[in-house]
Amino acid sequence: MIGLQDYGASGYKIYELIARLYPICRSITGDGLRQTLETISEYIPLQVHEVPTGTNVFDWQIPREWNISDAYVKNADGQRVIDFKKNNLHVVNYSVPLSRKMNLNELRRYLHTIPEHPDWIPYRTTYYDEAWGFCLTQRKLDAMEDGQYEVRIDSTLSAGSLSYGEWIIPGETDERVLLFAHICHPSLCNDNLSGVAMLVELARVLSSVPHRFTYHFVFAPATIGSLSWLSRNENIFSKIKHGLVASVVGDSGKMHYKKSRQETAAIDRAAMHVLKQSGKPYEIVEFSPWGYDERQFCSPGINLPVGRLTRSPNGAYPEYHSSADDLSLVKEEFLADSLETYLNILCCLESNFRYKNLQPMGEPQLGKRGLYRKMGGFQDVEILQLAMLWMLNQSDGTRDLLDIADKSDIGYRQLDRAAVLLTEHGLIEVSQD
Ligand code: ZN
């Protein structure tokens, strides 16, 4: 069954994949993105799609493909004072090609630092503006002397395509759960490699256990990638019953669930229930049209029941979008804990049926069916007893298991177990209405 094992070893596997993907220079298009999808394909059978430059996706257009082989700023002695080969964050992502000489004053306009964290390199992009720039530590900038510098960016912007990958794991029904991670950030671990690698492990776990839903995993660049996927999958929107956007799942922060635009969808109720039952600190965030790709999944014309589950929320940890979001920020234990939380939520959704009480005139006599305080083997007989009474009372065909969990404050697993027992004894049945 989903979510009942110990996922400690998974934390290590997730971390290992993050470490493998970390050095690659990714962007919203280009070979780094392809190489990332290829690496993921070694773990799960990803289907990779290419959307050609110029293709319209809703109100957007696929940009020219960006690739980069080298970039640097050399001082008068010919030393590389800023070197893309040492850290791919040094170049503003999507910078146009360039070869120029300029003095420090002129160059300064194109240099980005984080003054309050003088040892960190910021992460900057210029996807939709033809521009260029370099990012460096404040300490490095302070040490740069006046004089001439040679500035070179060996990048290309040309007709190509945007790549994304997906894997559909069929279940008993074609009703789908969408699991999405953006995959466009270069050497940054928590945002977004933790989400990418955790979903890979989640997909592997799910593919090894029986399940009702069809799980649809999508790995695509932020915004333009999710828009590309959405524009090519309008025909399956009605099948998507639940969804989660994953990123920032490896840091020590508490879990944050951001509600879908629908606010009371089953995914919202399942996530809130699991976090509450976990006994660990957590926070629920109301929907807002800001953040990750939930913005696209929850745009008004699409409005899918897709929430977002992170540890620290995006932008709310100091290392966010800087070189300090590195391998030391993500830890196996937090990755494993995030994976388990995802699995617990999916487990709830898998069995979140509405039941109908088949003996609704008064309480059915549980004793003569061996269901009253005779449940050998269970340590938590009292809770199970109570769970059965709640299930019997609330199962009028209108309330699902999550509603009853919420009302009764009894854990989902107990209610599910009670539902199985009561079904076996012919006292309730799944409502088909
Ligand atoms: Zn980001």
GROMACS .gro file of C-alpha atoms and ligand atoms in nm:
model
  434
    1MET     CA    1   0.000   0.000   0.000
    2ILE     CA    2   0.111   0.355  -0.071
    3GLY     CA    3   0.288   0.532   0.210
    4LEU     CA    4   0.335   0.258   0.468
    5GLN     CA    5   0.704   0.188   0.433
    6ASP     CA    6   1.011   0.355   0.576
    7TYR     CA    7   1.149   0.602   0.324
    8GLY     CA    8   1.484   0.671   0.492
    9ALA     CA    9   1.674   0.506   0.205
   10SER     CA   10   1.479   0.715  -0.043
   11GLY     CA   11   1.629   1.030   0.107
   12TYR     CA   12   1.973   0.911   0.002
   13LYS     CA   13   1.857   0.821  -0.351
   14ILE     CA   14   1.695   1.163  -0.394
   15TYR     CA   15   2.006   1.338  -0.268
   16GLU     CA   16   2.227   1.139  -0.505
   17LEU     CA   17   2.019   1.243  -0.805
   18ILE     CA   18   2.030   1.608  -0.696
   19ALA     CA   19   2.411   1.581  -0.678
   20ARG     CA   20   2.423   1.434  -1.029
   21LEU     CA   21   2.206   1.706  -1.179
   22TYR     CA   22   2.362   1.993  -0.983
   23PRO     CA   23   2.653   2.080  -1.218
   24ILE     CA   24   2.438   2.106  -1.534
   25CYS     CA   25   2.367   2.455  -1.671
   26ARG     CA   26   1.993   2.444  -1.732
   27SER     CA   27   1.760   2.706  -1.871
   28ILE     CA   28   1.406   2.717  -2.013
   29THR     CA   29   1.545   2.571  -2.338
   30GLY     CA   30   1.871   2.417  -2.455
   31ASP     CA   31   2.104   2.124  -2.413
   32GLY     CA   32   2.133   2.150  -2.034
   33LEU     CA   33   1.760   2.094  -2.012
   34ARG     CA   34   1.785   1.796  -2.249
   35GLN     CA   35   2.076   1.648  -2.058
   36THR     CA   36   1.871   1.676  -1.738
   37LEU     CA   37   1.576   1.494  -1.897
   38GLU     CA   38   1.816   1.228  -2.029
   39THR     CA   39   1.959   1.175  -1.683
   40ILE     CA   40   1.609   1.141  -1.535
   41SER     CA   41   1.533   0.888  -1.810
   42GLU     CA   42   1.793   0.658  -1.655
   43TYR     CA   43   1.563   0.633  -1.350
   44ILE     CA   44   1.213   0.643  -1.499
   45PRO     CA   45   1.098   0.595  -1.861
   46LEU     CA   46   1.042   0.958  -1.949
   47GLN     CA   47   0.877   1.057  -2.274
   48VAL     CA   48   1.054   1.373  -2.395
   49HIS     CA   49   0.875   1.631  -2.611
   50GLU     CA   50   1.024   1.918  -2.812
   51VAL     CA   51   0.813   2.228  -2.881
   52PRO     CA   52   0.964   2.428  -3.170
   53THR     CA   53   1.072   2.791  -3.138
   54GLY     CA   54   0.793   3.023  -3.247
   55THR     CA   55   0.510   2.789  -3.142
   56ASN     CA   56   0.226   2.978  -2.978
   57VAL     CA   57   0.126   2.848  -2.637
   58PHE     CA   58  -0.182   3.042  -2.528
   59ASP     CA   59  -0.067   3.407  -2.510
   60TRP     CA   60   0.305   3.315  -2.519
   61GLN     CA   61   0.550   3.202  -2.780
   62ILE     CA   62   0.837   2.952  -2.750
   63PRO     CA   63   1.155   3.165  -2.756
   64ARG     CA   64   1.473   3.092  -2.944
   65GLU     CA   65   1.679   2.816  -2.790
   66TRP     CA   66   1.967   2.927  -2.568
   67ASN     CA   67   2.294   2.741  -2.535
   68ILE     CA   68   2.622   2.846  -2.378
   69SER     CA   69   2.972   2.699  -2.387
   70ASP     CA   70   3.178   2.958  -2.204
   71ALA     CA   71   3.175   3.308  -2.058
   72TYR     CA   72   3.419   3.516  -1.863
   73VAL     CA   73   3.544   3.857  -1.759
   74LYS     CA   74   3.924   3.884  -1.787
   75ASN     CA   75   4.135   4.151  -1.626
   76ALA     CA   76   4.426   4.332  -1.794
   77ASP     CA   77   4.659   4.045  -1.689
   78GLY     CA   78   4.442   3.798  -1.878
   79GLN     CA   79   4.310   3.632  -1.560
   80ARG     CA   80   3.947   3.522  -1.550
   81VAL     CA   81   3.807   3.720  -1.260
   82ILE     CA   82   3.455   3.596  -1.336
   83ASP     CA   83   3.439   3.249  -1.486
   84PHE     CA   84   3.126   3.066  -1.604
   85LYS     CA   85   3.320   2.739  -1.593
   86LYS     CA   86   3.360   2.771  -1.218
   87ASN     CA   87   2.991   2.838  -1.154
   88ASN     CA   88   2.715   2.863  -1.414
   89LEU     CA   89   2.531   3.120  -1.200
   90HIS     CA   90   2.801   3.370  -1.299
   91VAL     CA   91   2.622   3.442  -1.627
   92VAL     CA   92   2.275   3.595  -1.638
   93ASN     CA   93   2.076   3.302  -1.780
   94TYR     CA   94   1.979   3.366  -2.146
   95SER     CA   95   2.249   3.633  -2.198
   96VAL     CA   96   2.307   3.723  -2.563
   97PRO     CA   97   2.651   3.646  -2.713
   98LEU     CA   98   2.908   3.917  -2.657
   99SER     CA   99   3.275   4.001  -2.704
  100ARG     CA  100   3.382   4.345  -2.585
  101LYS     CA  101   3.638   4.541  -2.391
  102MET     CA  102   3.519   4.789  -2.132
  103ASN     CA  103   3.639   4.961  -1.820
  104LEU     CA  104   3.509   4.872  -1.475
  105ASN     CA  105   3.271   5.167  -1.453
  106GLU     CA  106   3.104   5.071  -1.776
  107LEU     CA  107   3.101   4.703  -1.678
  108ARG     CA  108   2.943   4.768  -1.337
  109ARG     CA  109   2.600   4.825  -1.494
  110TYR     CA  110   2.600   4.461  -1.602
  111LEU     CA  111   2.719   4.311  -1.274
  112HIS     CA  112   2.482   4.173  -1.010
  113THR     CA  113   2.563   4.097  -0.647
  114ILE     CA  114   2.383   4.044  -0.317
  115PRO     CA  115   2.539   4.310  -0.090
  116GLU     CA  116   2.380   4.169   0.227
  117HIS     CA  117   2.534   3.826   0.156
  118PRO     CA  118   2.878   3.921   0.023
  119ASP     CA  119   2.989   3.560  -0.041
  120TRP     CA  120   2.688   3.449  -0.244
  121ILE     CA  121   2.639   3.470  -0.621
  122PRO     CA  122   2.287   3.571  -0.722
  123TYR     CA  123   2.081   3.383  -0.985
  124ARG     CA  124   1.942   3.611  -1.254
  125THR     CA  125   1.765   3.549  -1.585
  126THR     CA  126   1.676   3.750  -1.892
  127TYR     CA  127   1.455   3.508  -2.086
  128TYR     CA  128   1.235   3.753  -2.268
  129ASP     CA  129   1.466   4.057  -2.301
  130GLU     CA  130   1.773   4.060  -2.522
  131ALA     CA  131   2.025   4.150  -2.257
  132TRP     CA  132   2.334   4.019  -2.082
  133GLY     CA  133   2.505   4.034  -1.749
  134PHE     CA  134   2.728   3.864  -1.497
  135CYS     CA  135   2.660   3.766  -1.138
  136LEU     CA  136   2.931   3.755  -0.874
  137THR     CA  137   2.992   3.783  -0.504
  138GLN     CA  138   3.004   4.131  -0.356
  139ARG     CA  139   3.347   4.041  -0.218
  140LYS     CA  140   3.477   3.969  -0.570
  141LEU     CA  141   3.332   4.291  -0.705
  142ASP     CA  142   3.492   4.491  -0.423
  143ALA     CA  143   3.828   4.341  -0.515
  144MET     CA  144   3.804   4.433  -0.885
  145GLU     CA  145   4.038   4.713  -0.976
  146ASP     CA  146   3.979   4.993  -1.223
  147GLY     CA  147   4.106   4.928  -1.572
  148GLN     CA  148   4.011   4.751  -1.891
  149TYR     CA  149   3.830   4.419  -1.886
  150GLU     CA  150   3.767   4.170  -2.162
  151VAL     CA  151   3.408   4.052  -2.154
  152ARG     CA  152   3.303   3.746  -2.347
  153ILE     CA  153   2.989   3.533  -2.360
  154ASP     CA  154   2.996   3.235  -2.596
  155SER     CA  155   2.623   3.174  -2.613
  156THR     CA  156   2.385   3.111  -2.900
  157LEU     CA  157   2.021   3.208  -2.944
  158SER     CA  158   1.875   3.028  -3.241
  159ALA     CA  159   1.571   2.844  -3.371
  160GLY     CA  160   1.538   2.520  -3.177
  161SER     CA  161   1.285   2.397  -2.927
  162LEU     CA  162   1.173   2.380  -2.568
  163SER     CA  163   1.203   2.036  -2.409
  164TYR     CA  164   0.987   1.879  -2.142
  165GLY     CA  165   0.937   1.525  -2.016
  166GLU     CA  166   0.645   1.326  -1.881
  167TRP     CA  167   0.569   0.981  -1.751
  168ILE     CA  168   0.220   0.845  -1.717
  169ILE     CA  169   0.184   0.551  -1.478
  170PRO     CA  170  -0.153   0.389  -1.553
  171GLY     CA  171  -0.379   0.299  -1.261
  172GLU     CA  172  -0.710   0.113  -1.231
  173THR     CA  173  -0.890   0.421  -1.365
  174ASP     CA  174  -0.787   0.695  -1.607
  175GLU     CA  175  -0.867   0.960  -1.346
  176ARG     CA  176  -0.538   1.139  -1.304
  177VAL     CA  177  -0.315   1.292  -1.045
  178LEU     CA  178  -0.080   1.553  -1.191
  179LEU     CA  179   0.263   1.590  -1.033
  180PHE     CA  180   0.470   1.875  -1.167
  181ALA     CA  181   0.822   2.005  -1.109
  182HIS     CA  182   0.990   2.294  -1.287
  183ILE     CA  183   1.325   2.197  -1.422
  184CYS     CA  184   1.483   2.514  -1.563
  185HIS     CA  185   1.713   2.632  -1.283
  186PRO     CA  186   2.089   2.583  -1.327
  187SER     CA  187   2.308   2.490  -1.028
  188LEU     CA  188   2.049   2.543  -0.755
  189CYS     CA  189   1.950   2.256  -0.527
  190ASN     CA  190   1.646   2.326  -0.313
  191ASP     CA  191   1.474   2.528  -0.584
  192ASN     CA  192   1.437   2.331  -0.812
  193LEU     CA  193   1.642   2.009  -0.804
  194SER     CA  194   1.494   1.882  -0.477
  195GLY     CA  195   1.146   1.884  -0.632
  196VAL     CA  196   1.267   1.720  -0.952
  197ALA     CA  197   1.458   1.441  -0.776
  198MET     CA  198   1.186   1.380  -0.518
  199LEU     CA  199   0.925   1.338  -0.791
  200VAL     CA  200   1.151   1.090  -0.968
  201GLU     CA  201   1.166   0.880  -0.650
  202LEU     CA  202   0.793   0.926  -0.593
  203ALA     CA  203   0.727   0.798  -0.945
  204ARG     CA  204   0.948   0.496  -0.881
  205VAL     CA  205   0.769   0.415  -0.555
  206LEU     CA  206   0.424   0.456  -0.711
  207SER     CA  207   0.512   0.238  -1.006
  208SER     CA  208   0.589  -0.048  -0.767
  209VAL     CA  209   0.258  -0.051  -0.576
  210PRO     CA  210  -0.103  -0.105  -0.690
  211HIS     CA  211  -0.301   0.219  -0.722
  212ARG     CA  212  -0.636   0.345  -0.841
  213PHE     CA  213  -0.536   0.671  -1.008
  214THR     CA  214  -0.326   0.721  -1.317
  215TYR     CA  215  -0.022   0.924  -1.211
  216HIS     CA  216   0.091   1.185  -1.460
  217PHE     CA  217   0.439   1.323  -1.391
  218VAL     CA  218   0.552   1.633  -1.580
  219PHE     CA  219   0.904   1.783  -1.571
  220ALA     CA  220   0.908   2.112  -1.761
  221PRO     CA  221   1.060   2.460  -1.748
  222ALA     CA  222   0.873   2.709  -1.528
  223THR     CA  223   0.591   2.912  -1.684
  224ILE     CA  224   0.660   2.862  -2.056
  225GLY     CA  225   0.707   2.487  -1.995
  226SER     CA  226   0.389   2.436  -1.795
  227LEU     CA  227   0.203   2.654  -2.047
  228SER     CA  228   0.341   2.437  -2.329
  229TRP     CA  229   0.227   2.120  -2.155
  230LEU     CA  230  -0.115   2.266  -2.076
  231SER     CA  231  -0.173   2.390  -2.430
  232ARG     CA  232  -0.101   2.041  -2.565
  233ASN     CA  233  -0.314   1.858  -2.308
  234GLU     CA  234  -0.642   2.043  -2.300
  235ASN     CA  235  -0.817   1.718  -2.393
  236ILE     CA  236  -0.726   1.561  -2.058
  237PHE     CA  237  -0.810   1.849  -1.824
  238SER     CA  238  -1.136   1.683  -1.722
  239LYS     CA  239  -0.945   1.370  -1.617
  240ILE     CA  240  -0.716   1.557  -1.379
  241LYS     CA  241  -0.878   1.514  -1.040
  242HIS     CA  242  -0.588   1.622  -0.819
  243GLY     CA  243  -0.245   1.774  -0.856
  244LEU     CA  244   0.061   1.903  -0.674
  245VAL     CA  245   0.346   2.131  -0.775
  246ALA     CA  246   0.672   2.023  -0.609
  247SER     CA  247   0.985   2.224  -0.532
  248VAL     CA  248   1.185   2.333  -0.226
  249VAL     CA  249   1.143   1.998  -0.049
  250GLY     CA  250   1.496   1.946   0.087
  251ASP     CA  251   1.557   2.224   0.340
  252SER     CA  252   1.495   2.218   0.714
  253GLY     CA  253   1.192   2.448   0.696
  254LYS     CA  254   0.846   2.328   0.798
  255MET     CA  255   0.603   2.211   0.529
  256HIS     CA  256   0.392   2.476   0.358
  257TYR     CA  257   0.084   2.376   0.163
  258LYS     CA  258  -0.055   2.637  -0.074
  259LYS     CA  259  -0.419   2.578  -0.156
  260SER     CA  260  -0.548   2.542  -0.509
  261ARG     CA  261  -0.759   2.820  -0.654
  262GLN     CA  262  -1.062   2.601  -0.578
  263GLU     CA  263  -0.963   2.614  -0.207
  264THR     CA  264  -1.173   2.315  -0.096
  265ALA     CA  265  -1.072   2.056  -0.356
  266ALA     CA  266  -0.995   1.707  -0.229
  267ILE     CA  267  -0.622   1.779  -0.272
  268ASP     CA  268  -0.658   2.079  -0.040
  269ARG     CA  269  -0.844   1.877   0.221
  270ALA     CA  270  -0.606   1.581   0.192
  271ALA     CA  271  -0.295   1.796   0.229
  272MET     CA  272  -0.438   1.982   0.527
  273HIS     CA  273  -0.544   1.659   0.695
  274VAL     CA  274  -0.207   1.488   0.647
  275LEU     CA  275  -0.013   1.789   0.773
  276LYS     CA  276  -0.238   1.820   1.077
  277GLN     CA  277  -0.206   1.449   1.157
  278SER     CA  278   0.173   1.457   1.115
  279GLY     CA  279   0.214   1.627   1.452
  280LYS     CA  280   0.492   1.840   1.303
  281PRO     CA  281   0.483   2.217   1.249
  282TYR     CA  282   0.332   2.324   0.917
  283GLU     CA  283   0.155   2.613   0.754
  284ILE     CA  284  -0.137   2.646   0.515
  285VAL     CA  285  -0.108   2.924   0.259
  286GLU     CA  286  -0.411   3.065   0.080
  287PHE     CA  287  -0.408   3.064  -0.299
  288SER     CA  288  -0.247   3.362  -0.471
  289PRO     CA  289  -0.164   3.418  -0.839
  290TRP     CA  290   0.207   3.422  -0.753
  291GLY     CA  291   0.471   3.158  -0.692
  292TYR     CA  292   0.540   2.853  -0.908
  293ASP     CA  293   0.347   2.687  -1.189
  294GLU     CA  294   0.031   2.656  -0.982
  295ARG     CA  295  -0.030   3.002  -1.133
  296GLN     CA  296  -0.081   2.838  -1.472
  297PHE     CA  297  -0.268   2.527  -1.353
  298CYS     CA  298  -0.496   2.755  -1.150
  299SER     CA  299  -0.550   3.027  -1.411
  300PRO     CA  300  -0.926   3.096  -1.443
  301GLY     CA  301  -0.975   2.922  -1.778
  302ILE     CA  302  -0.793   2.609  -1.656
  303ASN     CA  303  -0.867   2.605  -1.283
  304LEU     CA  304  -0.740   2.256  -1.209
  305PRO     CA  305  -0.740   2.126  -0.849
  306VAL     CA  306  -0.364   2.167  -0.816
  307GLY     CA  307  -0.200   2.278  -0.492
  308ARG     CA  308   0.164   2.333  -0.408
  309LEU     CA  309   0.358   2.154  -0.138
  310THR     CA  310   0.700   2.287  -0.039
  311ARG     CA  311   0.902   2.307   0.278
  312SER     CA  312   1.006   2.675   0.297
  313PRO     CA  313   0.788   2.865   0.052
  314ASN     CA  314   0.955   3.007  -0.259
  315GLY     CA  315   1.146   3.325  -0.192
  316ALA     CA  316   1.113   3.283   0.184
  317TYR     CA  317   1.452   3.137   0.273
  318PRO     CA  318   1.767   3.348   0.260
  319GLU     CA  319   1.959   3.121   0.019
  320TYR     CA  320   1.675   3.134  -0.240
  321HIS     CA  321   1.802   3.208  -0.594
  322SER     CA  322   2.164   3.229  -0.491
  323SER     CA  323   2.475   3.010  -0.498
  324ALA     CA  324   2.408   2.928  -0.131
  325ASP     CA  325   2.117   2.711  -0.247
  326ASP     CA  326   2.370   2.433  -0.290
  327LEU     CA  327   2.416   2.070  -0.188
  328SER     CA  328   2.469   2.165   0.176
  329LEU     CA  329   2.122   2.317   0.202
  330VAL     CA  330   1.931   1.997   0.118
  331LYS     CA  331   1.941   1.701   0.356
  332GLU     CA  332   1.842   1.338   0.311
  333GLU     CA  333   1.618   1.339   0.619
  334PHE     CA  334   1.410   1.633   0.493
  335LEU     CA  335   1.389   1.490   0.142
  336ALA     CA  336   1.264   1.160   0.287
  337ASP     CA  337   1.016   1.341   0.510
  338SER     CA  338   0.882   1.538   0.212
  339LEU     CA  339   0.847   1.221   0.007
  340GLU     CA  340   0.656   1.054   0.287
  341THR     CA  341   0.423   1.353   0.318
  342TYR     CA  342   0.351   1.342  -0.055
  343LEU     CA  343   0.282   0.969  -0.034
  344ASN     CA  344   0.053   1.010   0.266
  345ILE     CA  345  -0.151   1.268   0.077
  346LEU     CA  346  -0.176   1.044  -0.229
  347CYS     CA  347  -0.274   0.755  -0.003
  348CYS     CA  348  -0.566   0.962   0.131
  349LEU     CA  349  -0.682   1.049  -0.219
  350GLU     CA  350  -0.661   0.686  -0.332
  351SER     CA  351  -0.930   0.575  -0.088
  352ASN     CA  352  -1.129   0.894  -0.046
  353PHE     CA  353  -1.468   0.742  -0.128
  354ARG     CA  354  -1.816   0.849  -0.029
  355TYR     CA  355  -1.995   0.562   0.144
  356LYS     CA  356  -2.359   0.481   0.201
  357ASN     CA  357  -2.478   0.324   0.526
  358LEU     CA  358  -2.682   0.013   0.438
  359GLN     CA  359  -2.832  -0.013   0.792
  360PRO     CA  360  -2.911   0.352   0.861
  361MET     CA  361  -3.211   0.299   1.093
  362GLY     CA  362  -3.040   0.337   1.429
  363GLU     CA  363  -2.696   0.203   1.495
  364PRO     CA  364  -2.646  -0.144   1.354
  365GLN     CA  365  -2.564  -0.399   1.622
  366LEU     CA  366  -2.190  -0.433   1.596
  367GLY     CA  367  -2.157  -0.699   1.870
  368LYS     CA  368  -2.337  -0.971   1.681
  369ARG     CA  369  -2.105  -0.909   1.387
  370GLY     CA  370  -1.796  -0.934   1.602
  371LEU     CA  371  -1.719  -0.568   1.549
  372TYR     CA  372  -1.781  -0.443   1.901
  373ARG     CA  373  -1.466  -0.428   2.115
  374LYS     CA  374  -1.360  -0.765   1.990
  375MET     CA  375  -1.111  -0.651   1.738
  376GLY     CA  376  -0.817  -0.872   1.835
  377GLY     CA  377  -0.477  -0.768   1.712
  378PHE     CA  378  -0.544  -0.395   1.713
  379GLN     CA  379  -0.384  -0.193   1.989
  380ASP     CA  380  -0.605   0.101   1.916
  381VAL     CA  381  -0.943  -0.070   1.949
  382GLU     CA  382  -1.104   0.234   2.106
  383ILE     CA  383  -1.014   0.461   1.815
  384LEU     CA  384  -1.119   0.200   1.563
  385GLN     CA  385  -1.451   0.161   1.743
  386LEU     CA  386  -1.505   0.533   1.733
  387ALA     CA  387  -1.397   0.544   1.369
  388MET     CA  388  -1.663   0.282   1.284
  389LEU     CA  389  -1.932   0.483   1.458
  390TRP     CA  390  -1.828   0.798   1.271
  391MET     CA  391  -1.822   0.613   0.941
  392LEU     CA  392  -2.167   0.466   1.001
  393ASN     CA  393  -2.312   0.796   1.111
  394GLN     CA  394  -2.169   1.016   0.838
  395SER     CA  395  -2.197   0.778   0.544
  396ASP     CA  396  -2.508   0.915   0.377
  397GLY     CA  397  -2.347   0.924   0.035
  398THR     CA  398  -2.271   1.296   0.043
  399ARG     CA  399  -1.956   1.304   0.258
  400ASP     CA  400  -1.623   1.156   0.161
  401LEU     CA  401  -1.367   1.008   0.395
  402LEU     CA  402  -1.175   1.335   0.415
  403ASP     CA  403  -1.490   1.520   0.523
  404ILE     CA  404  -1.543   1.263   0.797
  405ALA     CA  405  -1.177   1.279   0.901
  406ASP     CA  406  -1.207   1.654   0.930
  407LYS     CA  407  -1.530   1.641   1.130
  408SER     CA  408  -1.426   1.359   1.363
  409ASP     CA  409  -1.060   1.452   1.405
  410ILE     CA  410  -0.982   1.083   1.365
  411GLY     CA  411  -0.683   0.994   1.147
  412TYR     CA  412  -0.753   0.900   0.790
  413ARG     CA  413  -0.593   0.557   0.822
  414GLN     CA  414  -0.823   0.459   1.111
  415LEU     CA  415  -1.129   0.572   0.919
  416ASP     CA  416  -1.013   0.389   0.611
  417ARG     CA  417  -0.960   0.073   0.816
  418ALA     CA  418  -1.306   0.113   0.970
  419ALA     CA  419  -1.452   0.161   0.621
  420VAL     CA  420  -1.289  -0.161   0.500
  421LEU     CA  421  -1.423  -0.359   0.800
  422LEU     CA  422  -1.774  -0.217   0.768
  423THR     CA  423  -1.774  -0.287   0.395
  424GLU     CA  424  -1.662  -0.646   0.458
  425HIS     CA  425  -1.957  -0.686   0.697
  426GLY     CA  426  -2.202  -0.541   0.448
  427LEU     CA  427  -2.283  -0.236   0.659
  428ILE     CA  428  -2.165   0.031   0.414
  429GLU     CA  429  -2.084   0.045   0.046
  430VAL     CA  430  -1.910   0.292  -0.180
  431SER     CA  431  -2.165   0.538  -0.315
  432GLN     CA  432  -2.172   0.542  -0.693
  433ASP     CA  433  -2.395   0.853  -0.722
  434ZN      ZN  434   1.313   2.963  -0.868
   0.00000   0.00000   0.00000
